[in-house]
Tab-separated table of C-alpha atoms in Angstrom:
chain	number	residue	atom	x	y	z
L	1	UNK	CA	-14.962	-6.958	6.855
L	2	UNK	CA	-15.078	-9.202	9.738
L	3	UNK	CA	-18.011	-11.102	9.041
L	4	UNK	CA	-16.528	-11.454	5.468
L	5	UNK	CA	-13.017	-13.321	6.863
L	6	UNK	CA	-15.009	-15.279	9.345
L	7	UNK	CA	-17.533	-16.888	6.498
L	8	UNK	CA	-14.306	-17.113	3.854
L	9	UNK	CA	-12.263	-19.064	6.194
L	10	UNK	CA	-15.563	-21.329	7.785
L	11	UNK	CA	-16.878	-21.786	4.074
L	12	UNK	CA	-13.060	-23.172	3.222
L	13	UNK	CA	-13.253	-26.142	6.101
L	14	UNK	CA	-16.854	-26.998	5.591
L	15	UNK	CA	-15.687	-27.509	1.464
L	16	UNK	CA	-12.613	-28.857	2.169
L	17	UNK	CA	-14.854	-31.339	5.091
L	18	UNK	CA	-16.988	-32.231	2.308
L	19	UNK	CA	-14.723	-32.479	-0.246
L	20	UNK	CA	-12.349	-34.977	1.737
L	21	UNK	CA	-14.728	-36.346	4.668
L	22	UNK	CA	-17.163	-38.104	2.692
L	23	UNK	CA	-14.990	-40.281	0.475
L	24	UNK	CA	-12.996	-40.801	3.913
L	25	UNK	CA	-16.325	-41.920	5.610
L	26	UNK	CA	-16.861	-44.248	2.940
L	27	UNK	CA	-13.217	-45.520	3.293
L	28	UNK	CA	-13.856	-45.907	6.907
L	29	UNK	CA	-16.988	-48.118	6.377
L	30	UNK	CA	-15.503	-50.336	3.779
L	31	UNK	CA	-12.190	-51.003	6.056
L	32	UNK	CA	-14.179	-52.027	9.093
L	33	UNK	CA	-15.903	-54.335	6.881
L	34	UNK	CA	-12.547	-55.450	5.234
L	35	UNK	CA	-10.932	-55.864	8.754
L	36	UNK	CA	-14.190	-57.607	10.080
L	37	UNK	CA	-13.741	-60.173	7.696
L	38	UNK	CA	-10.410	-60.642	8.442
L	39	UNK	CA	-10.835	-61.380	11.665
L	40	UNK	CA	-13.794	-63.798	11.514
L	41	UNK	CA	-11.384	-65.891	9.131
L	42	UNK	CA	-8.186	-65.763	11.378
L	43	UNK	CA	-10.617	-67.244	14.096
L	44	UNK	CA	-12.361	-69.550	11.689
L	45	UNK	CA	-8.358	-70.482	10.681
L	46	UNK	CA	-7.681	-70.786	14.327
L	47	UNK	CA	-10.639	-72.998	15.059
L	48	UNK	CA	-10.331	-75.275	12.292
L	49	UNK	CA	-6.518	-76.298	13.701
L	50	UNK	CA	-7.687	-76.901	17.040
L	51	UNK	CA	-10.020	-79.384	15.898
L	52	UNK	CA	-8.589	-83.395	16.329
L	53	UNK	CA	-10.299	-85.535	13.430
L	54	UNK	CA	-11.210	-88.119	16.764
L	55	UNK	CA	-14.269	-85.608	17.380
L	56	UNK	CA	-16.181	-87.428	15.000
L	57	UNK	CA	-15.919	-90.493	17.341
L	58	UNK	CA	-17.527	-88.682	20.182
L	59	UNK	CA	-14.127	-86.645	21.847
L	60	UNK	CA	-15.065	-83.012	23.135
L	61	UNK	CA	-14.018	-80.307	21.255
L	62	UNK	CA	-12.702	-77.435	22.712
L	63	UNK	CA	-12.629	-74.295	20.221
L	64	UNK	CA	-10.977	-71.248	21.117
L	65	UNK	CA	-11.601	-68.207	22.768
L	66	UNK	CA	-13.422	-65.222	20.734
L	67	UNK	CA	-15.042	-61.926	21.737
L	68	UNK	CA	-17.844	-61.224	21.423
L	69	UNK	CA	-20.283	-60.975	18.926
L	70	UNK	CA	-17.642	-63.054	17.114
L	71	UNK	CA	-19.256	-66.635	17.122
L	72	UNK	CA	-17.608	-69.591	15.977
L	73	UNK	CA	-18.819	-73.177	15.494
L	74	UNK	CA	-17.863	-76.492	14.366
L	75	UNK	CA	-20.080	-77.862	11.877
L	76	UNK	CA	-19.821	-81.592	10.153
L	77	UNK	CA	-20.089	-81.887	6.421
L	78	UNK	CA	-23.458	-82.559	6.227
L	79	UNK	CA	-23.952	-78.994	8.293
L	80	UNK	CA	-25.107	-79.951	11.175
L	81	UNK	CA	-23.590	-78.068	14.365
L	82	UNK	CA	-21.232	-80.149	16.468
L	83	UNK	CA	-19.410	-77.708	19.096
L	84	UNK	CA	-19.575	-73.955	19.930
L	85	UNK	CA	-22.071	-71.192	19.069
L	86	UNK	CA	-23.757	-70.469	15.779
L	87	UNK	CA	-27.034	-71.692	14.178
L	88	UNK	CA	-27.838	-75.522	14.361
L	89	UNK	CA	-27.484	-75.578	10.582
L	90	UNK	CA	-25.339	-74.541	8.540
L	91	UNK	CA	-26.968	-72.107	6.105
L	92	UNK	CA	-26.786	-73.380	2.002
L	93	UNK	CA	-25.118	-70.119	1.207
L	94	UNK	CA	-21.401	-71.035	2.793
L	95	UNK	CA	-22.223	-75.153	3.039
L	96	UNK	CA	-19.573	-75.047	-0.026
L	97	UNK	CA	-16.992	-74.642	2.443
L	98	UNK	CA	-17.571	-78.390	3.277
L	99	UNK	CA	-15.820	-79.049	-0.089
L	100	UNK	CA	-13.163	-78.103	0.765
L	101	UNK	CA	-12.918	-74.194	-0.416
L	102	UNK	CA	-12.932	-71.151	2.216
L	103	UNK	CA	-16.373	-69.494	1.700
L	104	UNK	CA	-17.591	-65.959	2.627
L	105	UNK	CA	-21.172	-64.813	2.981
L	106	UNK	CA	-23.579	-62.010	4.432
L	107	UNK	CA	-27.123	-63.840	5.545
L	108	UNK	CA	-29.576	-61.715	7.196
L	109	UNK	CA	-27.411	-59.024	8.407
L	110	UNK	CA	-24.461	-61.241	9.240
L	111	UNK	CA	-21.342	-61.338	8.214
L	112	UNK	CA	-20.207	-65.550	7.645
L	113	UNK	CA	-16.577	-66.939	6.984
L	114	UNK	CA	-16.774	-70.818	6.534
L	115	UNK	CA	-13.262	-72.524	6.445
L	116	UNK	CA	-12.599	-76.190	5.973
L	117	UNK	CA	-11.227	-78.919	8.224
L	118	UNK	CA	-9.181	-81.583	6.842
L	119	UNK	CA	-7.510	-84.739	8.302
L	120	UNK	CA	-5.160	-85.285	5.246
L	121	UNK	CA	-6.364	-85.082	1.845
L	122	UNK	CA	-10.162	-85.810	3.472
L	123	UNK	CA	-12.554	-82.646	4.523
L	124	UNK	CA	-13.680	-83.933	7.769
L	125	UNK	CA	-15.985	-80.646	8.730
L	126	UNK	CA	-16.468	-76.746	8.628
L	127	UNK	CA	-15.727	-74.115	10.812
L	128	UNK	CA	-18.108	-71.177	10.822
L	129	UNK	CA	-17.189	-67.737	12.318
L	130	UNK	CA	-19.512	-64.761	12.004
L	131	UNK	CA	-20.556	-61.304	13.684
L	132	UNK	CA	-23.687	-59.212	12.591
L	133	UNK	CA	-23.197	-55.809	10.392
L	134	UNK	CA	-24.901	-54.148	13.472
L	135	UNK	CA	-21.931	-54.600	15.543
L	136	UNK	CA	-20.055	-53.342	12.385
L	137	UNK	CA	-21.832	-50.386	11.890
L	138	UNK	CA	-21.641	-49.438	15.673
L	139	UNK	CA	-17.458	-49.627	15.566
L	140	UNK	CA	-18.083	-47.347	11.793
L	141	UNK	CA	-20.480	-44.872	13.895
L	142	UNK	CA	-17.691	-44.796	16.602
L	143	UNK	CA	-15.173	-43.363	14.234
L	144	UNK	CA	-17.434	-41.282	12.197
L	145	UNK	CA	-18.364	-39.602	15.524
L	146	UNK	CA	-14.205	-39.071	16.182
L	147	UNK	CA	-14.436	-38.236	12.639
L	148	UNK	CA	-17.368	-35.539	13.247
L	149	UNK	CA	-15.828	-34.009	16.340
L	150	UNK	CA	-12.491	-33.766	14.566
L	151	UNK	CA	-14.249	-31.544	11.980
L	152	UNK	CA	-15.631	-29.784	14.987
L	153	UNK	CA	-12.458	-28.401	16.310
L	154	UNK	CA	-11.117	-27.783	12.967
L	155	UNK	CA	-14.420	-25.363	12.257
L	156	UNK	CA	-13.966	-23.941	16.287
L	157	UNK	CA	-10.578	-23.565	15.195
L	158	UNK	CA	-10.712	-22.263	11.601
L	159	UNK	CA	-12.953	-19.597	13.511
L	160	UNK	CA	-11.186	-18.728	15.806
L	161	UNK	CA	-8.051	-17.897	13.519
L	162	UNK	CA	-10.565	-16.348	11.365
L	163	UNK	CA	-12.152	-13.969	14.132
L	164	UNK	CA	-8.265	-13.281	15.274
L	165	UNK	CA	-7.061	-12.656	11.598
L	166	UNK	CA	-10.576	-10.397	11.147
L	167	UNK	CA	-10.044	-8.468	14.547
L	168	UNK	CA	-6.031	-8.380	13.015
L	169	UNK	CA	-7.311	-6.370	10.027
L	170	UNK	CA	-10.166	-5.039	10.707
L	171	UNK	CA	-8.403	-2.619	13.045
L	172	UNK	CA	-5.998	-1.325	11.569
L	173	UNK	CA	-8.347	-0.795	8.072
L	174	UNK	CA	-10.805	0.895	10.530
L	175	UNK	CA	-7.829	3.426	11.493
L	176	UNK	CA	-6.753	3.719	8.042
L	177	UNK	CA	-10.143	4.807	6.853
L	178	UNK	CA	-10.251	7.344	9.720
L	179	UNK	CA	-7.107	8.741	8.826
L	180	UNK	CA	-8.523	9.116	5.311
L	181	UNK	CA	-11.684	11.047	6.497
L	182	UNK	CA	-9.887	12.946	8.713
L	183	UNK	CA	-7.135	13.751	5.531
L	184	UNK	CA	-10.260	14.818	3.828
L	185	UNK	CA	-11.447	16.813	6.303
L	186	UNK	CA	-8.374	18.589	5.385
L	187	UNK	CA	-6.202	17.246	8.680
L	188	UNK	CA	-2.679	16.821	7.204
L	189	UNK	CA	-1.536	15.682	10.037
L	190	UNK	CA	-2.793	12.287	10.252
L	191	UNK	CA	0.003	9.484	10.834
L	192	UNK	CA	-2.092	6.007	10.373
L	193	UNK	CA	-0.489	3.521	13.107
L	194	UNK	CA	1.705	0.903	12.249
L	195	UNK	CA	-0.465	-2.879	12.209
L	196	UNK	CA	2.078	-5.069	11.589
L	197	UNK	CA	0.682	-6.341	7.845
L	198	UNK	CA	2.548	-5.245	4.983
L	199	UNK	CA	0.057	-4.438	2.526
L	200	UNK	CA	-1.675	-2.322	5.075
L	201	UNK	CA	1.139	-0.997	6.243
L	202	UNK	CA	2.498	0.237	2.597
L	203	UNK	CA	-0.910	1.652	2.129
L	204	UNK	CA	-0.505	3.935	5.432
L	205	UNK	CA	3.096	5.192	4.194
L	206	UNK	CA	1.204	6.428	0.750
L	207	UNK	CA	-1.668	7.957	2.697
L	208	UNK	CA	0.844	9.608	4.904
L	209	UNK	CA	3.231	10.402	2.413
L	210	UNK	CA	-0.037	11.999	0.384
L	211	UNK	CA	-0.791	14.057	3.769
L	212	UNK	CA	2.776	15.315	3.964
L	213	UNK	CA	2.713	16.156	0.234
L	214	UNK	CA	-1.131	18.198	0.473
L	215	UNK	CA	0.165	20.084	3.830
L	216	UNK	CA	3.158	21.198	1.809
L	217	UNK	CA	1.225	22.097	-0.916
L	218	UNK	CA	-0.762	24.073	0.920
L	219	UNK	CA	1.871	25.214	3.082
L	220	UNK	CA	3.844	27.050	-0.048
L	221	UNK	CA	0.404	28.175	-1.699
L	222	UNK	CA	-0.517	29.970	1.561
L	223	UNK	CA	2.635	31.068	1.684
L	224	UNK	CA	3.053	32.459	-1.953
L	225	UNK	CA	-0.212	33.806	-1.838
L	226	UNK	CA	1.179	36.292	0.718
L	227	UNK	CA	4.494	36.417	-1.261
L	228	UNK	CA	2.777	37.173	-4.420
L	229	UNK	CA	1.241	40.471	-3.194
L	230	UNK	CA	4.286	41.815	-2.568
L	231	UNK	CA	4.755	41.223	-6.831
L	232	UNK	CA	1.752	42.588	-7.841
L	233	UNK	CA	1.499	45.924	-5.575
L	234	UNK	CA	4.322	47.725	-7.305
L	235	UNK	CA	3.226	47.626	-10.941
L	236	UNK	CA	-0.244	48.550	-9.741
L	237	UNK	CA	0.981	51.301	-7.466
L	238	UNK	CA	3.432	52.472	-10.867
L	239	UNK	CA	-0.008	52.094	-12.960
L	240	UNK	CA	-2.230	54.714	-10.501
L	241	UNK	CA	0.449	56.767	-10.318
L	242	UNK	CA	0.847	57.333	-14.170
L	243	UNK	CA	-3.063	57.570	-14.220
L	244	UNK	CA	-3.268	59.934	-11.678
L	245	UNK	CA	-0.100	62.093	-13.490
L	246	UNK	CA	-1.862	61.735	-16.765
L	247	UNK	CA	-5.265	63.351	-14.963
L	248	UNK	CA	-3.481	65.887	-13.126
L	249	UNK	CA	-1.595	67.193	-16.163
L	250	UNK	CA	-2.993	68.690	-19.546
L	251	UNK	CA	-4.336	66.512	-23.044
L	252	UNK	CA	-0.478	66.036	-23.891
L	253	UNK	CA	-0.075	64.342	-20.553
L	254	UNK	CA	-3.349	62.136	-20.294
L	255	UNK	CA	-2.121	60.710	-23.931
L	256	UNK	CA	1.770	60.121	-22.761
L	257	UNK	CA	0.104	58.959	-19.149
L	258	UNK	CA	-1.856	56.226	-20.952
L	259	UNK	CA	0.531	55.140	-23.144
L	260	UNK	CA	2.677	54.375	-19.950
L	261	UNK	CA	-0.334	52.665	-18.598
L	262	UNK	CA	-0.209	50.194	-21.138
L	263	UNK	CA	3.130	49.476	-20.829
L	264	UNK	CA	2.786	49.110	-17.027
L	265	UNK	CA	-0.406	47.128	-17.742
L	266	UNK	CA	1.415	44.542	-19.766
L	267	UNK	CA	4.589	44.160	-16.936
L	268	UNK	CA	1.525	43.619	-14.403
L	269	UNK	CA	0.096	40.991	-16.709
L	270	UNK	CA	3.710	39.285	-17.197
L	271	UNK	CA	3.678	39.249	-13.360
L	272	UNK	CA	0.821	37.756	-12.934
L	273	UNK	CA	1.636	34.991	-15.460
L	274	UNK	CA	4.856	34.529	-13.786
L	275	UNK	CA	3.095	34.485	-10.719
L	276	UNK	CA	0.557	31.519	-11.454
L	277	UNK	CA	3.658	29.782	-13.285
L	278	UNK	CA	5.196	29.468	-9.918
L	279	UNK	CA	2.342	28.661	-8.012
L	280	UNK	CA	1.799	25.716	-10.342
L	281	UNK	CA	5.550	24.926	-10.161
L	282	UNK	CA	7.319	26.695	-7.655
L	283	UNK	CA	10.713	24.944	-8.772
L	284	UNK	CA	9.760	26.105	-12.641
L	285	UNK	CA	11.533	23.649	-16.065
L	286	UNK	CA	15.197	24.603	-15.810
L	287	UNK	CA	16.045	26.019	-19.336
L	288	UNK	CA	18.816	27.762	-20.816
L	289	UNK	CA	18.843	31.441	-21.353
L	290	UNK	CA	20.494	34.566	-22.352
L	291	UNK	CA	20.943	36.250	-18.725
L	292	UNK	CA	21.653	39.963	-20.773
L	293	UNK	CA	18.764	39.656	-22.797
L	294	UNK	CA	16.396	38.870	-19.192
L	295	UNK	CA	18.600	41.570	-17.336
L	296	UNK	CA	18.214	43.949	-20.323
L	297	UNK	CA	14.052	42.983	-20.428
L	298	UNK	CA	14.202	43.717	-16.123
L	299	UNK	CA	15.879	47.257	-16.449
L	300	UNK	CA	13.822	48.450	-19.262
L	301	UNK	CA	10.354	47.494	-16.981
L	302	UNK	CA	12.227	49.790	-14.383
L	303	UNK	CA	14.453	52.759	-15.856
L	304	UNK	CA	11.093	54.776	-16.031
L	305	UNK	CA	10.503	54.579	-12.618
L	306	UNK	CA	13.840	55.016	-11.118
L	307	UNK	CA	14.422	58.286	-13.554
L	308	UNK	CA	10.587	59.599	-12.325
L	309	UNK	CA	12.817	59.618	-9.152
L	310	UNK	CA	15.837	60.991	-10.732
L	311	UNK	CA	18.115	58.028	-9.864
L	312	UNK	CA	20.374	56.293	-11.898
L	313	UNK	CA	19.863	52.932	-13.455
L	314	UNK	CA	22.900	51.299	-14.599
L	315	UNK	CA	23.613	47.753	-16.449
L	316	UNK	CA	27.203	45.935	-16.827
L	317	UNK	CA	27.037	42.916	-18.173
L	318	UNK	CA	30.278	41.658	-17.861
L	319	UNK	CA	30.386	38.092	-20.313
L	320	UNK	CA	27.852	35.880	-18.421
L	321	UNK	CA	27.711	32.140	-19.409
L	322	UNK	CA	23.806	31.280	-20.324
L	323	UNK	CA	22.376	30.403	-17.117
L	324	UNK	CA	20.436	27.031	-16.750
L	325	UNK	CA	17.364	27.608	-14.596
L	326	UNK	CA	13.679	28.876	-14.508
L	327	UNK	CA	13.285	32.051	-16.141
L	328	UNK	CA	10.462	32.969	-14.408
L	329	UNK	CA	11.681	32.173	-11.186
L	330	UNK	CA	14.908	34.151	-11.966
L	331	UNK	CA	12.975	36.875	-13.928
L	332	UNK	CA	11.042	37.013	-10.273
L	333	UNK	CA	13.925	37.200	-7.688
L	334	UNK	CA	15.648	40.069	-10.212
L	335	UNK	CA	11.617	41.753	-9.719
L	336	UNK	CA	12.229	41.964	-6.012
L	337	UNK	CA	15.753	42.969	-5.982
L	338	UNK	CA	15.129	46.079	-8.149
L	339	UNK	CA	11.814	46.990	-6.669
L	340	UNK	CA	13.875	46.485	-3.152
L	341	UNK	CA	16.370	48.618	-4.388
L	342	UNK	CA	13.712	51.241	-5.409
L	343	UNK	CA	12.182	51.435	-2.541
L	344	UNK	CA	15.034	51.206	0.190
L	345	UNK	CA	18.197	51.789	-1.841
L	346	UNK	CA	19.644	55.381	-2.434
L	347	UNK	CA	21.392	56.590	-5.246
L	348	UNK	CA	22.153	54.857	-8.522
L	349	UNK	CA	21.557	51.107	-8.625
L	350	UNK	CA	23.993	48.689	-10.472
L	351	UNK	CA	22.739	45.224	-11.749
L	352	UNK	CA	26.150	43.728	-12.987
L	353	UNK	CA	26.154	40.151	-14.581
L	354	UNK	CA	29.268	38.042	-14.223
L	355	UNK	CA	30.833	34.863	-13.894
L	356	UNK	CA	31.404	33.535	-10.993
L	357	UNK	CA	33.164	30.078	-10.368
L	358	UNK	CA	31.082	28.262	-12.956
L	359	UNK	CA	27.802	29.405	-12.017
L	360	UNK	CA	26.110	32.824	-12.916
L	361	UNK	CA	26.424	35.676	-10.928
L	362	UNK	CA	23.825	38.978	-10.751
L	363	UNK	CA	24.611	41.691	-8.442
L	364	UNK	CA	21.896	44.409	-7.607
L	365	UNK	CA	24.004	46.812	-5.719
L	366	UNK	CA	22.886	50.871	-4.170
L	367	UNK	CA	24.040	53.035	-1.885
L	368	UNK	CA	21.748	52.608	0.392
L	369	UNK	CA	21.758	51.685	4.516
L	370	UNK	CA	24.541	49.475	5.673
L	371	UNK	CA	21.995	48.122	8.830
L	372	UNK	CA	20.522	45.093	6.242
L	373	UNK	CA	19.507	42.168	7.174
L	374	UNK	CA	16.843	39.501	6.079
L	375	UNK	CA	13.609	39.397	6.948
L	376	UNK	CA	11.929	36.613	8.515
L	377	UNK	CA	9.490	34.620	6.904
L	378	UNK	CA	6.621	36.456	8.557
L	379	UNK	CA	8.051	40.199	7.876
L	380	UNK	CA	6.166	42.540	7.021
L	381	UNK	CA	4.734	42.348	3.351
L	382	UNK	CA	7.207	45.165	2.995
L	383	UNK	CA	10.105	43.086	3.326
L	384	UNK	CA	8.247	39.587	2.811
L	385	UNK	CA	9.289	39.806	-1.164
L	386	UNK	CA	13.334	38.895	0.178
L	387	UNK	CA	12.115	36.252	1.908
L	388	UNK	CA	10.363	34.767	-1.232
L	389	UNK	CA	13.383	35.561	-3.804
L	390	UNK	CA	15.888	33.730	-1.564
L	391	UNK	CA	13.237	30.948	-1.361
L	392	UNK	CA	12.956	30.842	-5.426
L	393	UNK	CA	16.755	31.190	-5.558
L	394	UNK	CA	17.028	28.031	-3.483
L	395	UNK	CA	14.281	26.006	-5.721
L	396	UNK	CA	16.560	26.536	-8.479
L	397	UNK	CA	19.778	25.313	-7.038
L	398	UNK	CA	20.966	28.948	-6.746
L	399	UNK	CA	21.880	30.700	-3.588
L	400	UNK	CA	20.741	34.512	-2.939
L	401	UNK	CA	23.667	36.659	-0.856
L	402	UNK	CA	23.594	39.739	0.839
L	403	UNK	CA	26.627	42.009	1.719
L	404	UNK	CA	26.082	45.508	3.354
L	405	UNK	CA	28.330	47.885	4.699
L	406	UNK	CA	29.462	51.690	4.883
L	407	UNK	CA	29.506	51.784	0.892
L	408	UNK	CA	25.757	50.391	0.197
L	409	UNK	CA	23.687	47.161	-0.052
L	410	UNK	CA	24.526	44.352	-2.794
L	411	UNK	CA	22.440	41.418	-3.386
L	412	UNK	CA	24.180	38.726	-5.229
L	413	UNK	CA	21.991	35.727	-6.898
L	414	UNK	CA	23.937	32.638	-7.900
L	415	UNK	CA	22.156	29.962	-10.359
L	416	UNK	CA	23.885	27.287	-12.267
L	417	UNK	CA	25.665	28.147	-15.570
L	418	UNK	CA	24.834	26.399	-18.930
L	419	UNK	CA	26.804	24.370	-21.179
L	420	UNK	CA	29.876	26.489	-22.681
L	421	UNK	CA	28.786	29.051	-25.628
L	422	UNK	CA	30.606	28.925	-28.528
L	423	UNK	CA	32.582	32.148	-29.689
């Protein structure tokens, strides 16, 4: 990545130099020759002003001084040098200046400006100013060298900036890649450092959120796998007892046990389906359902087990509204509460469905011990179901309450109610 950024930055600078530098070099050369001709013309005009008509009578001529490599000379109209510097005879290419016009020329690498000297309406001489093209090229070379130096500074600056920027981007990108590798290896605690680059930080935030979601999902699945074993243990135990009772009895008992075992197997299949559904989507989709119908189904599944223990199981329906929650989650909470009453309670178990402050309340009460407390999340399997039930109730925007006194123990499940039902 660092090499790519350096390559892109330097390529951009080189391209800019090529696109702008080449025309600029041509413009510098043209401008240098134009300025040189302008200087020659000014020097020739200054010299022409300084020439007096009396020079033809032999008076000495003093031409203004010029800086090398410029040469200025005074010539007769015929082209013979009278004063100053220059060739003895005026070049044929610029002799037209003797006719009263300013002439410029380029003879054998020499730039020439010829200006006529007039007295009244008569041309009395020609001033020639010249310099070599090589001197102009030397000036151009200096300017191009300065331009090349600026180009080199631009390349160095761009390279340094690109290296700094590449380092600034490469370090957090490497950290991001390392974090992704650790996440792939199962470390959900990865938190890439803040880089200060908005795009990278957004990616880091997304990776952090993904790690957090995966961690929560893994924790939920591990917890739910442990809790689900509690839900499956009861129907499996009941199935085993029914089969053992059938084998211990006569032929008629075996037929009855087989039929009971099939019913228990159906209950077990339903429990497995519920557990899998909750594992995939613990919150579950909220739908409206008839609470009385669900309670009747749950009581029917447990009535035989309670009857075998000679314990009454009563259902009281006191006009509850329809519930608005996951039917699967509510059914599993009820299974946990009834199982808890069956295993740890005493006497009659009463299940009551009622309306409570705009919500649906379902009570599961027994005559058990008054010393009942909520189990911890890491409780033994025998008490783990209550922790799961409370978690499922919370996932449905509901609550699971516990009250215990000398008269017994009561769990109350509160879930949101649905729309009012017509009479």
